[in-house]
mmCIF file of C-alpha atoms and ligand atoms in Angstrom:
data_model
loop_
_atom_site.group_PDB
_atom_site.id
_atom_site.type_symbol
_atom_site.label_atom_id
_atom_site.label_comp_id
_atom_site.label_asym_id
_atom_site.label_seq_id
_atom_site.Cartn_x
_atom_site.Cartn_y
_atom_site.Cartn_z
ATOM 1 C CA UNK A 868 10.068 98.510 79.298
ATOM 2 C CA UNK A 869 12.162 94.842 78.482
ATOM 3 C CA UNK A 870 11.353 92.293 81.266
ATOM 4 C CA UNK A 871 14.445 91.577 83.170
ATOM 5 C CA UNK A 872 15.125 87.971 84.721
ATOM 6 C CA UNK A 873 15.210 87.744 88.179
ATOM 7 C CA UNK A 874 17.960 87.928 90.275
ATOM 8 C CA UNK A 875 18.874 85.501 93.339
ATOM 9 C CA UNK A 876 21.743 84.920 95.385
ATOM 10 C CA UNK A 877 22.476 82.187 97.870
ATOM 11 C CA UNK A 878 25.313 83.157 100.506
ATOM 12 C CA UNK A 879 27.334 79.569 101.438
ATOM 13 C CA UNK A 880 28.047 77.972 99.293
ATOM 14 C CA UNK A 881 28.273 74.649 101.312
ATOM 15 C CA UNK A 882 26.025 71.316 101.628
ATOM 16 C CA UNK A 883 22.703 73.567 101.765
ATOM 17 C CA UNK A 884 23.469 76.465 99.337
ATOM 18 C CA UNK A 885 25.115 74.495 96.162
ATOM 19 C CA UNK A 886 22.416 72.222 96.424
ATOM 20 C CA UNK A 887 19.851 75.329 96.708
ATOM 21 C CA UNK A 888 21.633 77.174 93.811
ATOM 22 C CA UNK A 889 21.417 74.285 91.456
ATOM 23 C CA UNK A 890 17.816 73.493 91.828
ATOM 24 C CA UNK A 891 17.155 76.951 91.220
ATOM 25 C CA UNK A 892 18.526 76.588 88.510
ATOM 26 C CA UNK A 893 17.011 73.632 87.227
ATOM 27 C CA UNK A 894 13.582 75.294 87.620
ATOM 28 C CA UNK A 895 14.642 78.236 86.127
ATOM 29 C CA UNK A 896 13.839 80.623 88.407
ATOM 30 C CA UNK A 897 16.359 83.441 87.675
ATOM 31 C CA UNK A 898 20.119 83.540 87.377
ATOM 32 C CA UNK A 899 22.380 82.409 89.977
ATOM 33 C CA UNK A 900 25.131 84.515 92.348
ATOM 34 C CA UNK A 901 26.129 82.150 94.122
ATOM 35 C CA UNK A 902 28.449 83.884 97.398
ATOM 36 C CA UNK A 903 31.168 82.582 100.208
ATOM 37 C CA UNK A 904 34.180 83.832 101.926
ATOM 38 C CA UNK A 905 37.468 85.369 99.966
ATOM 39 C CA UNK A 906 39.422 82.537 100.795
ATOM 40 C CA UNK A 907 36.497 79.983 99.313
ATOM 41 C CA UNK A 908 36.615 82.002 96.196
ATOM 42 C CA UNK A 909 37.798 79.594 93.994
ATOM 43 C CA UNK A 910 36.039 76.580 95.300
ATOM 44 C CA UNK A 911 32.302 78.896 95.093
ATOM 45 C CA UNK A 912 33.670 80.113 91.282
ATOM 46 C CA UNK A 913 34.413 76.063 90.481
ATOM 47 C CA UNK A 914 30.933 74.782 91.376
ATOM 48 C CA UNK A 915 29.267 77.706 89.857
ATOM 49 C CA UNK A 916 30.871 77.047 86.704
ATOM 50 C CA UNK A 917 29.689 73.212 87.445
ATOM 51 C CA UNK A 918 26.337 73.925 87.761
ATOM 52 C CA UNK A 919 26.309 76.474 84.546
ATOM 53 C CA UNK A 920 27.818 74.021 82.515
ATOM 54 C CA UNK A 921 25.128 71.139 83.386
ATOM 55 C CA UNK A 922 22.639 73.556 82.193
ATOM 56 C CA UNK A 923 22.687 72.701 78.141
ATOM 57 C CA UNK A 924 22.432 69.602 79.278
ATOM 58 C CA UNK A 925 19.082 69.541 82.023
ATOM 59 C CA UNK A 926 17.946 72.572 78.897
ATOM 60 C CA UNK A 927 17.230 74.959 81.369
ATOM 61 C CA UNK A 928 18.424 79.010 80.454
ATOM 62 C CA UNK A 929 19.897 80.282 83.904
ATOM 63 C CA UNK A 930 23.508 81.803 84.223
ATOM 64 C CA UNK A 931 25.272 81.057 87.720
ATOM 65 C CA UNK A 932 28.627 82.882 89.203
ATOM 66 C CA UNK A 933 30.139 82.242 91.900
ATOM 67 C CA UNK A 934 31.958 85.053 94.068
ATOM 68 C CA UNK A 935 32.784 86.915 97.056
ATOM 69 C CA UNK A 936 31.943 90.044 96.147
ATOM 70 C CA UNK A 937 28.762 91.082 97.402
ATOM 71 C CA UNK A 938 29.273 93.640 94.591
ATOM 72 C CA UNK A 939 28.043 90.515 92.271
ATOM 73 C CA UNK A 940 24.967 90.536 93.972
ATOM 74 C CA UNK A 941 23.686 94.333 93.725
ATOM 75 C CA UNK A 942 20.316 94.284 93.237
ATOM 76 C CA UNK A 943 19.079 90.821 93.618
ATOM 77 C CA UNK A 944 15.546 90.161 93.858
ATOM 78 C CA UNK A 945 15.866 87.401 96.558
ATOM 79 C CA UNK A 946 18.393 86.685 98.975
ATOM 80 C CA UNK A 947 18.970 83.214 100.524
ATOM 81 C CA UNK A 948 21.226 83.248 103.514
ATOM 82 C CA UNK A 949 22.734 79.462 104.500
ATOM 83 C CA UNK A 950 25.395 80.634 105.901
ATOM 84 C CA UNK A 951 27.074 79.342 109.033
ATOM 85 C CA UNK A 952 28.425 76.303 110.309
ATOM 86 C CA UNK A 953 26.437 73.231 110.359
ATOM 87 C CA UNK A 954 26.129 71.004 113.657
ATOM 88 C CA UNK A 955 27.099 67.729 114.123
ATOM 89 C CA UNK A 956 26.371 64.534 116.325
ATOM 90 C CA UNK A 957 25.637 65.187 119.785
ATOM 91 C CA UNK A 958 24.802 68.986 119.024
ATOM 92 C CA UNK A 959 22.085 71.090 119.083
ATOM 93 C CA UNK A 960 20.980 73.400 116.503
ATOM 94 C CA UNK A 961 20.954 76.238 119.678
ATOM 95 C CA UNK A 962 24.539 75.421 119.766
ATOM 96 C CA UNK A 963 25.150 77.420 116.704
ATOM 97 C CA UNK A 964 23.868 80.455 118.122
ATOM 98 C CA UNK A 965 26.929 83.048 118.583
ATOM 99 C CA UNK A 966 29.357 81.341 116.216
ATOM 100 C CA UNK A 967 26.356 81.961 113.537
ATOM 101 C CA UNK A 968 24.992 85.568 114.728
ATOM 102 C CA UNK A 969 28.080 86.788 113.996
ATOM 103 C CA UNK A 970 27.854 85.171 110.583
ATOM 104 C CA UNK A 971 24.649 86.315 109.849
ATOM 105 C CA UNK A 972 24.846 90.023 110.745
ATOM 106 C CA UNK A 973 28.119 90.656 108.718
ATOM 107 C CA UNK A 974 26.151 89.283 105.483
ATOM 108 C CA UNK A 975 23.186 91.044 106.423
ATOM 109 C CA UNK A 976 25.396 94.155 106.402
ATOM 110 C CA UNK A 977 26.572 93.627 102.879
ATOM 111 C CA UNK A 978 22.928 92.405 101.893
ATOM 112 C CA UNK A 979 21.312 95.652 102.858
ATOM 113 C CA UNK A 980 23.941 97.971 101.884
ATOM 114 C CA UNK A 981 23.500 96.349 97.934
ATOM 115 C CA UNK A 982 20.132 94.268 97.547
ATOM 116 C CA UNK A 983 18.216 97.189 99.774
ATOM 117 C CA UNK A 984 15.068 96.008 98.298
ATOM 118 C CA UNK A 985 15.626 92.099 98.404
ATOM 119 C CA UNK A 986 13.494 89.671 99.753
ATOM 120 C CA UNK A 987 15.550 87.826 102.359
ATOM 121 C CA UNK A 988 15.373 84.469 103.358
ATOM 122 C CA UNK A 989 17.389 82.946 106.151
ATOM 123 C CA UNK A 990 18.698 79.071 106.742
ATOM 124 C CA UNK A 991 21.426 79.138 109.332
ATOM 125 C CA UNK A 992 21.043 77.892 112.552
ATOM 126 C CA UNK A 993 19.133 78.461 114.945
ATOM 127 C CA UNK A 994 17.179 79.548 112.356
ATOM 128 C CA UNK A 995 14.056 81.132 114.527
ATOM 129 C CA UNK A 996 17.222 83.658 116.252
ATOM 130 C CA UNK A 997 19.051 84.046 113.033
ATOM 131 C CA UNK A 998 15.877 85.078 111.742
ATOM 132 C CA UNK A 999 15.372 87.459 114.046
ATOM 133 C CA UNK A 1000 19.027 88.363 114.045
ATOM 134 C CA UNK A 1001 19.296 89.244 110.166
ATOM 135 C CA UNK A 1002 15.463 91.772 110.902
ATOM 136 C CA UNK A 1003 17.584 93.795 113.741
ATOM 137 C CA UNK A 1004 20.954 93.999 111.357
ATOM 138 C CA UNK A 1005 19.060 94.650 107.631
ATOM 139 C CA UNK A 1006 16.294 96.765 108.855
ATOM 140 C CA UNK A 1007 13.647 95.885 106.242
ATOM 141 C CA UNK A 1008 10.575 95.728 106.233
ATOM 142 C CA UNK A 1009 8.947 92.438 107.979
ATOM 143 C CA UNK A 1010 7.526 91.375 104.658
ATOM 144 C CA UNK A 1011 10.721 90.620 103.178
ATOM 145 C CA UNK A 1012 12.478 88.972 106.504
ATOM 146 C CA UNK A 1013 11.358 85.390 106.338
ATOM 147 C CA UNK A 1014 13.195 81.990 107.892
ATOM 148 C CA UNK A 1015 12.838 78.473 106.558
ATOM 149 C CA UNK A 1016 11.619 75.927 109.107
ATOM 150 C CA UNK A 1017 8.204 74.763 108.387
ATOM 151 C CA UNK A 1018 8.522 73.753 104.677
ATOM 152 C CA UNK A 1019 11.292 71.397 105.568
ATOM 153 C CA UNK A 1020 9.527 69.555 109.013
ATOM 154 C CA UNK A 1021 6.072 69.570 107.058
ATOM 155 C CA UNK A 1022 7.945 67.907 104.311
ATOM 156 C CA UNK A 1023 9.118 65.239 107.370
ATOM 157 C CA UNK A 1024 5.961 64.602 108.602
ATOM 158 C CA UNK A 1025 4.586 64.205 105.456
ATOM 159 C CA UNK A 1026 6.781 61.872 104.136
ATOM 160 C CA UNK A 1027 6.076 59.975 107.009
ATOM 161 C CA UNK A 1028 2.685 59.875 106.887
ATOM 162 C CA UNK A 1029 2.736 58.922 103.043
ATOM 163 C CA UNK A 1030 5.302 55.685 104.109
ATOM 164 C CA UNK A 1031 2.542 55.076 107.051
ATOM 165 C CA UNK A 1032 -0.209 54.798 104.253
ATOM 166 C CA UNK A 1033 1.747 53.614 101.187
ATOM 167 C CA UNK A 1034 0.249 56.381 99.865
ATOM 168 C CA UNK A 1035 1.268 59.432 97.808
ATOM 169 C CA UNK A 1036 3.298 62.293 99.168
ATOM 170 C CA UNK A 1037 0.763 64.483 96.417
ATOM 171 C CA UNK A 1038 -2.131 63.788 98.455
ATOM 172 C CA UNK A 1039 -0.450 64.320 101.928
ATOM 173 C CA UNK A 1040 -1.052 67.765 103.625
ATOM 174 C CA UNK A 1041 0.061 68.640 107.243
ATOM 175 C CA UNK A 1042 1.174 72.052 109.226
ATOM 176 C CA UNK A 1043 4.274 71.925 111.498
ATOM 177 C CA UNK A 1044 4.204 75.408 113.347
ATOM 178 C CA UNK A 1045 6.926 76.474 116.217
ATOM 179 C CA UNK A 1046 10.059 77.121 116.118
ATOM 180 C CA UNK A 1047 12.674 74.946 114.431
ATOM 181 C CA UNK A 1048 13.117 72.551 117.531
ATOM 182 C CA UNK A 1049 12.744 69.117 119.073
ATOM 183 C CA UNK A 1050 8.834 70.994 120.271
ATOM 184 C CA UNK A 1051 7.908 72.050 117.222
ATOM 185 C CA UNK A 1052 4.291 71.561 117.063
ATOM 186 C CA UNK A 1053 2.951 68.997 114.047
ATOM 187 C CA UNK A 1054 -0.892 69.754 113.904
ATOM 188 C CA UNK A 1055 -2.317 66.416 113.580
ATOM 189 C CA UNK A 1056 -6.050 68.090 113.482
ATOM 190 C CA UNK A 1057 -4.936 69.947 110.547
ATOM 191 C CA UNK A 1058 -3.219 67.230 108.835
ATOM 192 C CA UNK A 1059 -5.228 65.021 106.024
ATOM 193 C CA UNK A 1060 -4.980 62.316 102.819
ATOM 194 C CA UNK A 1061 -7.207 64.093 100.634
ATOM 195 C CA UNK A 1062 -9.024 65.739 102.646
ATOM 196 C CA UNK A 1063 -9.549 62.712 104.496
ATOM 197 C CA UNK A 1064 -8.538 63.331 108.483
ATOM 198 C CA UNK A 1065 -5.192 61.637 109.115
ATOM 199 C CA UNK A 1066 -7.024 60.437 112.378
ATOM 200 C CA UNK A 1067 -9.478 58.634 110.829
ATOM 201 C CA UNK A 1068 -6.354 56.805 108.287
ATOM 202 C CA UNK A 1069 -3.859 56.102 110.842
ATOM 203 C CA UNK A 1070 -4.090 54.717 114.847
ATOM 204 C CA UNK A 1071 -3.228 57.231 117.335
ATOM 205 C CA UNK A 1072 -0.459 55.520 118.540
ATOM 206 C CA UNK A 1073 1.202 55.748 115.191
ATOM 207 C CA UNK A 1074 0.395 58.900 114.847
ATOM 208 C CA UNK A 1075 2.140 59.947 117.830
ATOM 209 C CA UNK A 1076 5.479 57.835 116.510
ATOM 210 C CA UNK A 1077 5.386 59.511 113.112
ATOM 211 C CA UNK A 1078 4.855 63.446 115.364
ATOM 212 C CA UNK A 1079 7.854 62.344 117.190
ATOM 213 C CA UNK A 1080 9.814 61.132 114.272
ATOM 214 C CA UNK A 1081 9.151 64.787 112.450
ATOM 215 C CA UNK A 1082 9.853 66.874 115.285
ATOM 216 C CA UNK A 1083 13.863 65.224 115.667
ATOM 217 C CA UNK A 1084 13.925 64.632 112.063
ATOM 218 C CA UNK A 1085 16.651 67.137 110.926
ATOM 219 C CA UNK A 1086 18.608 64.642 113.991
ATOM 220 C CA UNK A 1087 18.141 61.770 112.639
ATOM 221 C CA UNK A 1088 20.002 62.862 109.275
ATOM 222 C CA UNK A 1089 23.108 64.465 111.181
ATOM 223 C CA UNK A 1090 23.641 61.426 113.307
ATOM 224 C CA UNK A 1091 23.148 59.084 109.786
ATOM 225 C CA UNK A 1092 25.870 62.130 108.005
ATOM 226 C CA UNK A 1093 27.817 61.863 110.750
ATOM 227 C CA UNK A 1094 29.337 64.820 109.409
ATOM 228 C CA UNK A 1095 27.456 67.523 108.729
ATOM 229 C CA UNK A 1096 23.672 68.507 108.514
ATOM 230 C CA UNK A 1097 20.628 67.757 105.583
ATOM 231 C CA UNK A 1098 20.805 69.492 102.281
ATOM 232 C CA UNK A 1099 18.468 68.182 99.781
ATOM 233 C CA UNK A 1100 14.926 68.745 101.703
ATOM 234 C CA UNK A 1101 16.292 71.991 102.873
ATOM 235 C CA UNK A 1102 17.298 73.038 99.387
ATOM 236 C CA UNK A 1103 14.147 71.758 98.509
ATOM 237 C CA UNK A 1104 11.821 74.133 100.751
ATOM 238 C CA UNK A 1105 14.188 77.282 100.306
ATOM 239 C CA UNK A 1106 13.097 76.868 96.412
ATOM 240 C CA UNK A 1107 9.977 76.612 96.555
ATOM 241 C CA UNK A 1108 9.793 80.029 98.655
ATOM 242 C CA UNK A 1109 11.587 81.504 96.247
ATOM 243 C CA UNK A 1110 9.621 80.148 93.870
ATOM 244 C CA UNK A 1111 6.545 81.374 95.300
ATOM 245 C CA UNK A 1112 8.354 85.063 95.852
ATOM 246 C CA UNK A 1113 8.966 85.193 92.371
ATOM 247 C CA UNK A 1114 5.877 83.795 90.330
ATOM 248 C CA UNK A 1115 3.548 85.412 93.447
ATOM 249 C CA UNK A 1116 1.825 82.041 93.648
ATOM 250 C CA UNK A 1117 0.568 83.349 97.319
ATOM 251 C CA UNK A 1118 0.632 79.589 98.384
ATOM 252 C CA UNK A 1119 -0.175 79.310 101.992
ATOM 253 C CA UNK A 1120 3.033 77.702 103.551
ATOM 254 C CA UNK A 1121 4.660 77.518 107.052
ATOM 255 C CA UNK A 1122 7.677 79.975 107.609
ATOM 256 C CA UNK A 1123 9.170 82.271 110.036
ATOM 257 C CA UNK A 1124 7.498 85.268 110.310
ATOM 258 C CA UNK A 1125 7.564 88.503 112.960
ATOM 259 C CA UNK A 1126 4.636 88.377 115.188
ATOM 260 C CA UNK A 1127 3.239 91.420 116.604
ATOM 261 C CA UNK A 1128 0.251 90.121 118.485
ATOM 262 C CA UNK A 1129 -0.695 86.936 115.955
ATOM 263 C CA UNK A 1130 -1.048 83.981 117.938
ATOM 264 C CA UNK A 1131 -0.875 86.393 121.318
ATOM 265 C CA UNK A 1132 3.181 86.505 120.397
ATOM 266 C CA UNK A 1133 4.666 89.561 120.282
ATOM 267 C CA UNK A 1134 8.126 90.481 118.918
ATOM 268 C CA UNK A 1135 8.661 86.726 118.122
ATOM 269 C CA UNK A 1136 9.491 85.067 115.190
ATOM 270 C CA UNK A 1137 8.531 81.748 114.842
ATOM 271 C CA UNK A 1138 7.011 79.313 112.624
ATOM 272 C CA UNK A 1139 3.239 79.852 111.389
ATOM 273 C CA UNK A 1140 1.385 79.592 108.111
ATOM 274 C CA UNK A 1141 1.519 82.563 106.035
ATOM 275 C CA UNK A 1142 0.318 83.338 102.222
ATOM 276 C CA UNK A 1143 3.595 83.633 100.510
ATOM 277 C CA UNK A 1144 3.405 85.783 97.066
ATOM 278 C CA UNK A 1145 5.091 88.765 95.177
ATOM 279 C CA UNK A 1146 5.305 90.572 98.028
ATOM 280 C CA UNK A 1147 6.523 87.927 100.468
ATOM 281 C CA UNK A 1148 5.352 87.264 103.793
ATOM 282 C CA UNK A 1149 1.492 88.741 102.756
ATOM 283 C CA UNK A 1150 -0.807 88.210 105.822
ATOM 284 C CA UNK A 1151 -0.209 85.854 108.144
ATOM 285 C CA UNK A 1152 -2.912 82.809 108.951
ATOM 286 C CA UNK A 1153 -3.702 82.501 112.258
ATOM 287 C CA UNK A 1154 -5.916 78.838 112.871
ATOM 288 C CA UNK A 1155 -7.783 78.254 115.507
ATOM 289 C CA UNK A 1156 -6.146 75.757 118.386
ATOM 290 C CA UNK A 1157 -7.648 74.035 120.943
ATOM 291 C CA UNK A 1158 -5.853 74.894 124.628
ATOM 292 C CA UNK A 1159 -3.144 71.487 124.504
ATOM 293 C CA UNK A 1160 -2.060 72.849 121.196
ATOM 294 C CA UNK A 1161 -2.044 76.731 122.212
ATOM 295 C CA UNK A 1162 0.275 75.239 124.802
ATOM 296 C CA UNK A 1163 2.482 73.257 122.542
ATOM 297 C CA UNK A 1164 3.336 76.139 120.656
ATOM 298 C CA UNK A 1165 3.745 78.385 123.679
ATOM 299 C CA UNK A 1166 6.606 75.998 125.242
ATOM 300 C CA UNK A 1167 8.318 75.863 121.276
ATOM 301 C CA UNK A 1168 7.588 79.843 121.773
ATOM 302 C CA UNK A 1169 9.558 79.848 124.840
ATOM 303 C CA UNK A 1170 12.163 77.167 123.926
ATOM 304 C CA UNK A 1171 12.456 80.342 121.130
ATOM 305 C CA UNK A 1172 12.618 83.489 123.131
ATOM 306 C CA UNK A 1173 15.028 81.837 125.014
ATOM 307 C CA UNK A 1174 17.485 81.643 121.948
ATOM 308 C CA UNK A 1175 16.256 84.891 120.762
ATOM 309 C CA UNK A 1176 17.623 86.472 124.020
ATOM 310 C CA UNK A 1177 21.296 84.757 124.047
ATOM 311 C CA UNK A 1178 21.028 87.235 120.496
ATOM 312 C CA UNK A 1179 19.831 90.614 121.302
ATOM 313 C CA UNK A 1180 21.945 90.012 124.645
ATOM 314 C CA UNK A 1181 24.947 89.650 122.287
HETATM 315 N N1 NAI B 2049 16.035 76.414 108.778
HETATM 316 C C1 NAI B 2049 17.226 74.940 108.951
HETATM 317 O O1 NAI B 2049 15.879 74.173 107.956
HETATM 318 C C2 NAI B 2049 18.234 74.266 108.117
HETATM 319 C C3 NAI B 2049 19.789 75.328 108.214
HETATM 320 N N2 NAI B 2049 20.491 74.329 108.331
HETATM 321 C C4 NAI B 2049 21.350 75.381 108.331
HETATM 322 O O2 NAI B 2049 22.428 76.276 107.295
HETATM 323 C C5 NAI B 2049 23.127 76.444 107.645
HETATM 324 C C6 NAI B 2049 24.213 75.980 105.932
HETATM 325 O O3 NAI B 2049 24.507 74.334 106.332
HETATM 326 P P1 NAI B 2049 25.361 73.785 105.499
HETATM 327 O O4 NAI B 2049 25.348 74.280 104.284
HETATM 328 O O5 NAI B 2049 25.184 72.318 105.478
HETATM 329 O O6 NAI B 2049 26.769 74.097 106.168
HETATM 330 P P2 NAI B 2049 28.108 73.924 105.167
HETATM 331 O O7 NAI B 2049 28.843 73.973 106.038
HETATM 332 O O8 NAI B 2049 27.917 73.156 103.933
HETATM 333 O O9 NAI B 2049 28.320 75.575 104.683
HETATM 334 C C7 NAI B 2049 28.104 76.741 104.996
HETATM 335 C C8 NAI B 2049 28.591 77.120 104.641
HETATM 336 O O10 NAI B 2049 28.747 78.674 104.890
HETATM 337 C C9 NAI B 2049 29.956 79.620 104.124
HETATM 338 N N3 NAI B 2049 30.436 80.619 105.386
HETATM 339 C C10 NAI B 2049 30.543 80.492 106.514
HETATM 340 N N4 NAI B 2049 30.482 82.139 106.976
HETATM 341 C C11 NAI B 2049 30.302 82.793 105.454
HETATM 342 C C12 NAI B 2049 30.359 83.942 105.677
HETATM 343 N N5 NAI B 2049 30.611 85.216 106.633
HETATM 344 N N6 NAI B 2049 29.780 84.628 104.077
HETATM 345 C C13 NAI B 2049 29.452 83.751 103.274
HETATM 346 N N7 NAI B 2049 29.816 82.686 103.999
HETATM 347 C C14 NAI B 2049 29.885 82.034 104.730
HETATM 348 C C15 NAI B 2049 30.905 78.479 104.933
HETATM 349 O O11 NAI B 2049 32.200 78.935 104.259
HETATM 350 C C16 NAI B 2049 30.250 77.448 104.241
HETATM 351 O O12 NAI B 2049 30.929 76.906 102.567
HETATM 352 C C17 NAI B 2049 24.032 75.585 109.215
HETATM 353 O O13 NAI B 2049 23.622 76.488 109.926
HETATM 354 C C18 NAI B 2049 22.419 74.889 109.479
HETATM 355 O O14 NAI B 2049 22.718 74.450 111.055
HETATM 356 C C19 NAI B 2049 20.611 73.240 107.654
HETATM 357 C C20 NAI B 2049 19.732 72.749 106.984
HETATM 358 C C21 NAI B 2049 18.603 73.040 106.920
HETATM 359 O O1 OAA B 2050 19.171 69.625 111.827
HETATM 360 C C1 OAA B 2050 19.982 70.552 111.394
HETATM 361 O O2 OAA B 2050 20.957 70.687 112.292
HETATM 362 C C2 OAA B 2050 19.867 70.939 110.366
HETATM 363 C C3 OAA B 2050 18.230 71.427 109.693
HETATM 364 O O3 OAA B 2050 17.982 72.123 110.528
HETATM 365 C C4 OAA B 2050 17.059 70.443 109.782
HETATM 366 O O4 OAA B 2050 17.460 69.262 109.119
HETATM 367 O O5 OAA B 2050 16.652 70.281 110.016
#
């Protein structure tokens, strides 16, 4: 049987969706279908065509189309959901819950009908609760419903560590667990630079400042942009997750996964490290936590649970 190209749908052709589509094309991960609502069909087609016309210059073979019809997305291998509204200065991600829950649910109805075997990655905020809403609506197995927060939060944390030490970002490793909110949990004890624990390289007060900056990293960008939220680093994070699935890389990365007892949580979607490969979330990695780390994760889990309650009550 002939080997066929992978098909990746990106729902939402705004800042994060369009940037993700371009980055996917740059890595030749597959053919891309960019979807937005019907009134925005022409701008969506225009963005896709503009990207397609960049491919000869970039030297990549990825087809990219824009559409408002889910027929064009049929039998996608991976579907990335970025549809929804973004916050503005003064808002929290949780303020978006009601608007975005309706959008994510309606998108998931269409995805379920047209791509029943897809691996679905959710970005829309508040993302832990939106991943829960997507899981409910899709009815897919838990390994195929994955939220994005930890790659981005960890990337911010690692950026600040690399800046602090003036070393390559490539040598910095860390994990940020918990919900995608201001009480997320950067795990200092599991962070290192070329294998050297960061506690041996950076004074405690500077580590605390880095942790705090990472926690509010999304808000820092929102305040600078003034009218929307981050998109380059979020798009890069989605591409890393998609690549891990499509290339069966079995990477250990933090993702929002459905927890059924892991870390002591049940019926909860929250950020934890997992092996991501050709079957999506292949294994949740349970790290040993100190009582302080577990208490911080419990606090974050409680915040996530309260937003999930809004989604399930609505
Ligand atoms: N989890 C994370 O780490 C991150 C989450 N986000 C979230 O991602 C979402 C998107 O952010 P941006 O792309 O910056 O916003 P944006 O406003 O630039 O784009 C959102 C797009 O979704 C489209 N849309 C709305 N309803 C739709 C529907 N039913 N079907 C298809 N498309 C629909 C809109 O027309 C718009 O083009 C926001 O909720 C934001 O908070 C953004 C960055 C990081
Ligand atoms: O801050 C926001 O609203 C968007 C987001 O989730 C992030 O950049 O981390």
